[in-house]
Amino acid sequence: MENKTVTLDQAIQRGDTTLTEIQLRKPKAGEMRGLNMTDVVQMDVNALTKLLPRITTPMLTEAEIGNMDPADLMQLGSEVSAFLVPKRMAYLIA
């Protein structure tokens, strides 16, 4: 299974814990339930807000995603989009 670690430009404060890195894992079809795959690939904020809590460690909340620095959301969205490209087409995003 594929995993990616994203280092945040703007840390997320969660109580006494400061999150500086988020680990993403490649979503399975069931975790995409209720989402339009095109919206996810296009990094639609609403789609990412629903999907990211399902595939992040530590698990991000929708509120944390809503307060996230846009550059960090872009980083996470880019990695999620890369997960969804078939291997034979990976050269398109390399």
Short mmCIF file of N, CA, C and O in Angstrom, two decimals:
data_model
loop_
_atom_site.label_atom_id
_atom_site.label_comp_id
_atom_site.label_asym_id
_atom_site.label_seq_id
_atom_site.Cartn_x
_atom_site.Cartn_y
_atom_site.Cartn_z
N MET A 1 0.85 -1.19 0.00
CA MET A 1 0.00 0.00 0.00
C MET A 1 0.88 1.24 0.00
O MET A 1 1.90 1.29 0.66
N GLU A 2 0.47 2.21 -0.75
CA GLU A 2 1.25 3.43 -0.87
C GLU A 2 0.94 4.39 0.27
O GLU A 2 -0.21 4.56 0.64
N ASN A 3 1.99 5.00 0.78
CA ASN A 3 1.87 6.04 1.79
C ASN A 3 2.76 7.21 1.39
O ASN A 3 3.81 7.01 0.79
N LYS A 4 2.33 8.38 1.73
CA LYS A 4 3.11 9.59 1.49
C LYS A 4 3.09 10.42 2.77
O LYS A 4 2.07 10.49 3.45
N THR A 5 4.20 11.03 3.09
CA THR A 5 4.27 11.94 4.23
C THR A 5 4.41 13.36 3.70
O THR A 5 5.26 13.62 2.85
N VAL A 6 3.54 14.23 4.18
CA VAL A 6 3.55 15.64 3.78
C VAL A 6 3.97 16.47 4.98
O VAL A 6 3.40 16.36 6.07
N THR A 7 4.99 17.29 4.79
CA THR A 7 5.43 18.22 5.83
C THR A 7 4.66 19.51 5.64
O THR A 7 4.68 20.11 4.55
N LEU A 8 3.96 19.91 6.67
CA LEU A 8 3.11 21.11 6.60
C LEU A 8 3.94 22.39 6.67
O LEU A 8 4.91 22.46 7.43
N ASP A 9 3.56 23.38 5.90
CA ASP A 9 4.18 24.71 6.00
C ASP A 9 3.73 25.39 7.28
O ASP A 9 4.50 26.10 7.92
N GLN A 10 2.47 25.19 7.64
CA GLN A 10 1.87 25.80 8.84
C GLN A 10 1.39 24.66 9.74
O GLN A 10 0.45 23.95 9.39
N ALA A 11 2.05 24.47 10.86
CA ALA A 11 1.70 23.39 11.78
C ALA A 11 0.26 23.53 12.28
O ALA A 11 -0.29 24.63 12.35
N ILE A 12 -0.33 22.39 12.62
CA ILE A 12 -1.68 22.35 13.19
C ILE A 12 -1.52 22.11 14.69
O ILE A 12 -0.85 21.16 15.11
N GLN A 13 -2.13 22.98 15.49
CA GLN A 13 -2.08 22.83 16.94
C GLN A 13 -3.29 22.04 17.40
O GLN A 13 -4.42 22.42 17.13
N ARG A 14 -3.06 20.92 18.07
CA ARG A 14 -4.12 20.06 18.59
C ARG A 14 -3.86 19.85 20.08
O ARG A 14 -3.10 18.98 20.46
N GLY A 15 -4.47 20.72 20.88
CA GLY A 15 -4.21 20.66 22.32
C GLY A 15 -2.74 20.94 22.58
O GLY A 15 -2.21 21.95 22.14
N ASP A 16 -2.06 20.02 23.27
CA ASP A 16 -0.63 20.18 23.56
C ASP A 16 0.25 19.65 22.43
O ASP A 16 1.47 19.75 22.50
N THR A 17 -0.36 19.08 21.41
CA THR A 17 0.38 18.46 20.31
C THR A 17 0.43 19.39 19.11
O THR A 17 -0.57 20.00 18.74
N THR A 18 1.60 19.49 18.51
CA THR A 18 1.77 20.26 17.29
C THR A 18 2.02 19.28 16.15
O THR A 18 2.98 18.51 16.19
N LEU A 19 1.15 19.31 15.15
CA LEU A 19 1.28 18.42 14.00
C LEU A 19 2.05 19.14 12.91
O LEU A 19 1.61 20.18 12.42
N THR A 20 3.20 18.60 12.55
CA THR A 20 4.01 19.19 11.49
C THR A 20 4.06 18.30 10.25
O THR A 20 4.45 18.77 9.18
N GLU A 21 3.69 17.05 10.41
CA GLU A 21 3.65 16.10 9.30
C GLU A 21 2.35 15.32 9.32
O GLU A 21 1.85 14.97 10.39
N ILE A 22 1.84 15.06 8.13
CA ILE A 22 0.63 14.25 7.98
C ILE A 22 0.96 13.12 7.03
O ILE A 22 1.56 13.33 5.97
N GLN A 23 0.60 11.92 7.42
CA GLN A 23 0.80 10.78 6.55
C GLN A 23 -0.51 10.46 5.83
O GLN A 23 -1.57 10.42 6.45
N LEU A 24 -0.40 10.28 4.53
CA LEU A 24 -1.55 9.93 3.69
C LEU A 24 -1.37 8.49 3.22
O LEU A 24 -0.26 8.07 2.93
N ARG A 25 -2.48 7.77 3.13
CA ARG A 25 -2.41 6.46 2.50
C ARG A 25 -3.37 6.44 1.33
O ARG A 25 -4.36 7.17 1.32
N LYS A 26 -3.03 5.65 0.35
CA LYS A 26 -3.84 5.57 -0.86
C LYS A 26 -5.25 5.10 -0.48
O LYS A 26 -5.41 4.09 0.18
N PRO A 27 -6.28 5.86 -0.89
CA PRO A 27 -7.65 5.47 -0.52
C PRO A 27 -8.10 4.23 -1.28
O PRO A 27 -7.69 4.00 -2.42
N LYS A 28 -8.91 3.46 -0.61
CA LYS A 28 -9.57 2.32 -1.26
C LYS A 28 -10.91 2.80 -1.79
O LYS A 28 -11.40 3.87 -1.41
N ALA A 29 -11.50 2.02 -2.66
CA ALA A 29 -12.76 2.41 -3.29
C ALA A 29 -13.83 2.77 -2.25
O ALA A 29 -14.57 3.74 -2.42
N GLY A 30 -13.92 2.03 -1.17
CA GLY A 30 -14.93 2.29 -0.14
C GLY A 30 -14.75 3.63 0.54
O GLY A 30 -15.72 4.24 0.99
N GLU A 31 -13.51 4.09 0.63
CA GLU A 31 -13.25 5.38 1.26
C GLU A 31 -13.61 6.54 0.33
O GLU A 31 -13.70 7.68 0.78
N MET A 32 -13.85 6.23 -0.93
CA MET A 32 -14.27 7.24 -1.89
C MET A 32 -15.79 7.35 -1.95
O MET A 32 -16.32 8.20 -2.66
N ARG A 33 -16.47 6.52 -1.17
CA ARG A 33 -17.93 6.48 -1.17
C ARG A 33 -18.50 7.88 -0.91
O ARG A 33 -18.06 8.61 -0.04
N GLY A 34 -19.47 8.23 -1.75
CA GLY A 34 -20.14 9.52 -1.59
C GLY A 34 -19.39 10.69 -2.23
O GLY A 34 -19.84 11.82 -2.13
N LEU A 35 -18.26 10.40 -2.86
CA LEU A 35 -17.46 11.46 -3.47
C LEU A 35 -17.40 11.26 -4.98
O LEU A 35 -17.43 10.14 -5.47
N ASN A 36 -17.30 12.34 -5.69
CA ASN A 36 -17.10 12.30 -7.13
C ASN A 36 -15.59 12.25 -7.36
O ASN A 36 -14.86 13.15 -6.93
N MET A 37 -15.10 11.20 -8.02
CA MET A 37 -13.66 11.05 -8.21
C MET A 37 -13.05 12.22 -8.98
O MET A 37 -11.92 12.63 -8.71
N THR A 38 -13.80 12.77 -9.90
CA THR A 38 -13.31 13.93 -10.65
C THR A 38 -13.07 15.10 -9.70
O THR A 38 -12.06 15.80 -9.82
N ASP A 39 -13.98 15.31 -8.75
CA ASP A 39 -13.81 16.39 -7.77
C ASP A 39 -12.54 16.17 -6.94
O ASP A 39 -11.81 17.12 -6.64
N VAL A 40 -12.28 14.92 -6.56
CA VAL A 40 -11.09 14.62 -5.76
C VAL A 40 -9.84 14.90 -6.58
O VAL A 40 -8.91 15.56 -6.09
N VAL A 41 -9.80 14.43 -7.81
CA VAL A 41 -8.63 14.64 -8.68
C VAL A 41 -8.40 16.13 -8.94
O VAL A 41 -7.26 16.59 -8.99
N GLN A 42 -9.49 16.89 -9.05
CA GLN A 42 -9.38 18.33 -9.28
C GLN A 42 -9.14 19.11 -7.98
O GLN A 42 -9.12 20.33 -7.99
N MET A 43 -8.95 18.39 -6.88
CA MET A 43 -8.66 18.97 -5.57
C MET A 43 -9.75 19.91 -5.08
O MET A 43 -9.47 20.96 -4.50
N ASP A 44 -11.01 19.54 -5.35
CA ASP A 44 -12.14 20.31 -4.84
C ASP A 44 -12.08 20.31 -3.32
O ASP A 44 -11.93 19.25 -2.69
N VAL A 45 -12.18 21.47 -2.72
CA VAL A 45 -12.04 21.61 -1.27
C VAL A 45 -13.07 20.77 -0.53
O VAL A 45 -12.74 20.09 0.45
N ASN A 46 -14.31 20.77 -0.98
CA ASN A 46 -15.34 19.98 -0.29
C ASN A 46 -15.05 18.49 -0.36
O ASN A 46 -15.22 17.78 0.63
N ALA A 47 -14.59 18.01 -1.50
CA ALA A 47 -14.26 16.59 -1.64
C ALA A 47 -13.08 16.22 -0.75
O ALA A 47 -13.10 15.19 -0.07
N LEU A 48 -12.05 17.06 -0.73
CA LEU A 48 -10.89 16.78 0.12
C LEU A 48 -11.26 16.83 1.60
O LEU A 48 -10.76 16.03 2.39
N THR A 49 -12.15 17.73 1.96
CA THR A 49 -12.58 17.83 3.35
C THR A 49 -13.27 16.55 3.81
O THR A 49 -13.15 16.17 4.97
N LYS A 50 -13.96 15.89 2.92
CA LYS A 50 -14.62 14.61 3.26
C LYS A 50 -13.64 13.45 3.23
O LYS A 50 -13.72 12.53 4.05
N LEU A 51 -12.71 13.45 2.26
CA LEU A 51 -11.82 12.31 2.09
C LEU A 51 -10.65 12.29 3.06
O LEU A 51 -10.31 11.22 3.60
N LEU A 52 -10.02 13.42 3.30
CA LEU A 52 -8.80 13.43 4.11
C LEU A 52 -8.95 12.81 5.50
O LEU A 52 -8.06 12.07 5.93
N PRO A 53 -10.06 13.04 6.23
CA PRO A 53 -10.17 12.37 7.53
C PRO A 53 -10.15 10.84 7.44
O PRO A 53 -9.78 10.17 8.38
N ARG A 54 -10.50 10.31 6.29
CA ARG A 54 -10.56 8.87 6.09
C ARG A 54 -9.19 8.26 5.79
O ARG A 54 -9.02 7.04 5.92
N ILE A 55 -8.22 9.09 5.37
CA ILE A 55 -6.95 8.52 4.90
C ILE A 55 -5.71 9.17 5.52
O ILE A 55 -4.60 8.95 5.06
N THR A 56 -5.87 9.98 6.56
CA THR A 56 -4.73 10.65 7.18
C THR A 56 -4.39 10.06 8.54
O THR A 56 -5.24 9.59 9.26
N THR A 57 -3.09 10.11 8.84
CA THR A 57 -2.59 9.76 10.16
C THR A 57 -1.64 10.86 10.58
O THR A 57 -0.69 11.15 9.84
N PRO A 58 -1.86 11.51 11.72
CA PRO A 58 -3.05 11.39 12.55
C PRO A 58 -4.28 11.85 11.77
O PRO A 58 -4.18 12.66 10.85
N MET A 59 -5.42 11.32 12.15
CA MET A 59 -6.67 11.62 11.45
C MET A 59 -7.03 13.09 11.63
O MET A 59 -7.21 13.56 12.74
N LEU A 60 -7.09 13.81 10.52
CA LEU A 60 -7.49 15.21 10.56
C LEU A 60 -9.00 15.32 10.67
O LEU A 60 -9.73 14.50 10.12
N THR A 61 -9.47 16.34 11.36
CA THR A 61 -10.90 16.59 11.44
C THR A 61 -11.29 17.57 10.32
O THR A 61 -10.44 18.27 9.77
N GLU A 62 -12.58 17.61 10.02
CA GLU A 62 -13.04 18.56 9.00
C GLU A 62 -12.75 19.99 9.44
O GLU A 62 -12.41 20.83 8.60
N ALA A 63 -12.85 20.26 10.74
CA ALA A 63 -12.56 21.61 11.23
C ALA A 63 -11.08 21.95 11.03
O ALA A 63 -10.75 23.08 10.62
N GLU A 64 -10.18 21.00 11.28
CA GLU A 64 -8.75 21.25 11.07
C GLU A 64 -8.46 21.50 9.59
O GLU A 64 -7.67 22.37 9.25
N ILE A 65 -9.11 20.75 8.73
CA ILE A 65 -8.92 20.94 7.29
C ILE A 65 -9.43 22.31 6.87
O ILE A 65 -8.79 23.02 6.09
N GLY A 66 -10.57 22.72 7.42
CA GLY A 66 -11.13 24.03 7.11
C GLY A 66 -10.25 25.19 7.56
O GLY A 66 -10.28 26.27 6.96
N ASN A 67 -9.46 24.98 8.60
CA ASN A 67 -8.57 26.02 9.11
C ASN A 67 -7.14 25.90 8.58
O ASN A 67 -6.27 26.68 8.96
N MET A 68 -6.92 24.93 7.72
CA MET A 68 -5.58 24.65 7.22
C MET A 68 -5.11 25.73 6.25
O MET A 68 -5.90 26.34 5.53
N ASP A 69 -3.82 25.97 6.25
CA ASP A 69 -3.20 26.87 5.30
C ASP A 69 -3.49 26.33 3.89
O ASP A 69 -3.32 25.13 3.64
N PRO A 70 -3.93 27.18 2.96
CA PRO A 70 -4.25 26.71 1.61
C PRO A 70 -3.08 25.98 0.92
O PRO A 70 -3.29 25.03 0.17
N ALA A 71 -1.86 26.41 1.19
CA ALA A 71 -0.70 25.74 0.58
C ALA A 71 -0.58 24.30 1.08
O ALA A 71 -0.22 23.40 0.32
N ASP A 72 -0.91 24.07 2.34
CA ASP A 72 -0.87 22.71 2.89
C ASP A 72 -1.98 21.85 2.31
O ASP A 72 -1.77 20.68 1.99
N LEU A 73 -3.16 22.44 2.15
CA LEU A 73 -4.26 21.69 1.54
C LEU A 73 -3.90 21.33 0.10
O LEU A 73 -4.19 20.23 -0.37
N MET A 74 -3.24 22.23 -0.60
CA MET A 74 -2.80 21.97 -1.97
C MET A 74 -1.80 20.81 -2.00
O MET A 74 -1.88 19.93 -2.86
N GLN A 75 -0.88 20.80 -1.05
CA GLN A 75 0.09 19.70 -0.97
C GLN A 75 -0.61 18.36 -0.77
O GLN A 75 -0.31 17.38 -1.46
N LEU A 76 -1.53 18.32 0.18
CA LEU A 76 -2.26 17.08 0.45
C LEU A 76 -3.09 16.67 -0.75
O LEU A 76 -3.10 15.49 -1.14
N GLY A 77 -3.79 17.62 -1.36
CA GLY A 77 -4.61 17.33 -2.52
C GLY A 77 -3.80 16.81 -3.69
O GLY A 77 -4.23 15.90 -4.41
N SER A 78 -2.61 17.35 -3.89
CA SER A 78 -1.74 16.90 -4.97
C SER A 78 -1.34 15.45 -4.78
O SER A 78 -1.31 14.66 -5.73
N GLU A 79 -1.02 15.09 -3.55
CA GLU A 79 -0.63 13.70 -3.27
C GLU A 79 -1.82 12.76 -3.46
O GLU A 79 -1.67 11.66 -4.01
N VAL A 80 -2.99 13.18 -3.02
CA VAL A 80 -4.19 12.35 -3.20
C VAL A 80 -4.46 12.16 -4.69
O VAL A 80 -4.73 11.04 -5.14
N SER A 81 -4.37 13.22 -5.46
CA SER A 81 -4.59 13.12 -6.91
C SER A 81 -3.60 12.15 -7.54
O SER A 81 -3.97 11.35 -8.41
N ALA A 82 -2.35 12.20 -7.12
CA ALA A 82 -1.33 11.30 -7.66
C ALA A 82 -1.66 9.85 -7.36
O ALA A 82 -1.38 8.96 -8.17
N PHE A 83 -2.26 9.58 -6.20
CA PHE A 83 -2.66 8.21 -5.85
C PHE A 83 -3.66 7.65 -6.86
O PHE A 83 -3.73 6.45 -7.08
N LEU A 84 -4.48 8.50 -7.44
CA LEU A 84 -5.59 8.05 -8.27
C LEU A 84 -5.25 7.89 -9.75
O LEU A 84 -6.08 7.44 -10.53
N VAL A 85 -4.04 8.25 -10.13
CA VAL A 85 -3.61 8.10 -11.52
C VAL A 85 -3.14 6.66 -11.73
O VAL A 85 -2.31 6.17 -10.98
N PRO A 86 -3.65 5.98 -12.76
CA PRO A 86 -3.19 4.62 -13.05
C PRO A 86 -1.68 4.59 -13.30
O PRO A 86 -1.12 5.55 -13.85
N LYS A 87 -1.02 3.50 -12.89
CA LYS A 87 0.43 3.40 -13.03
C LYS A 87 0.90 3.63 -14.46
O LYS A 87 1.92 4.25 -14.69
N ARG A 88 0.15 3.15 -15.44
CA ARG A 88 0.57 3.32 -16.82
C ARG A 88 0.51 4.77 -17.28
O ARG A 88 1.06 5.12 -18.32
N MET A 89 -0.14 5.65 -16.50
CA MET A 89 -0.23 7.05 -16.86
C MET A 89 0.59 7.92 -15.91
O MET A 89 0.53 9.16 -15.99
N ALA A 90 1.36 7.31 -15.05
CA ALA A 90 2.12 8.07 -14.04
C ALA A 90 3.09 9.06 -14.66
O ALA A 90 3.42 10.08 -14.06
N TYR A 91 3.56 8.78 -15.87
CA TYR A 91 4.49 9.70 -16.52
C TYR A 91 3.86 11.08 -16.73
O TYR A 91 4.58 12.08 -16.86
N LEU A 92 2.55 11.15 -16.74
CA LEU A 92 1.88 12.43 -16.95
C LEU A 92 2.04 13.39 -15.78
O LEU A 92 1.95 14.61 -15.95
N ILE A 93 2.28 12.84 -14.59
CA ILE A 93 2.40 13.70 -13.41
C ILE A 93 3.82 13.74 -12.87
O ILE A 93 4.08 14.40 -11.88
N ALA A 94 4.72 13.01 -13.49
CA ALA A 94 6.11 12.96 -12.99
C ALA A 94 6.84 14.25 -13.28
O ALA A 94 6.51 15.04 -14.07
#
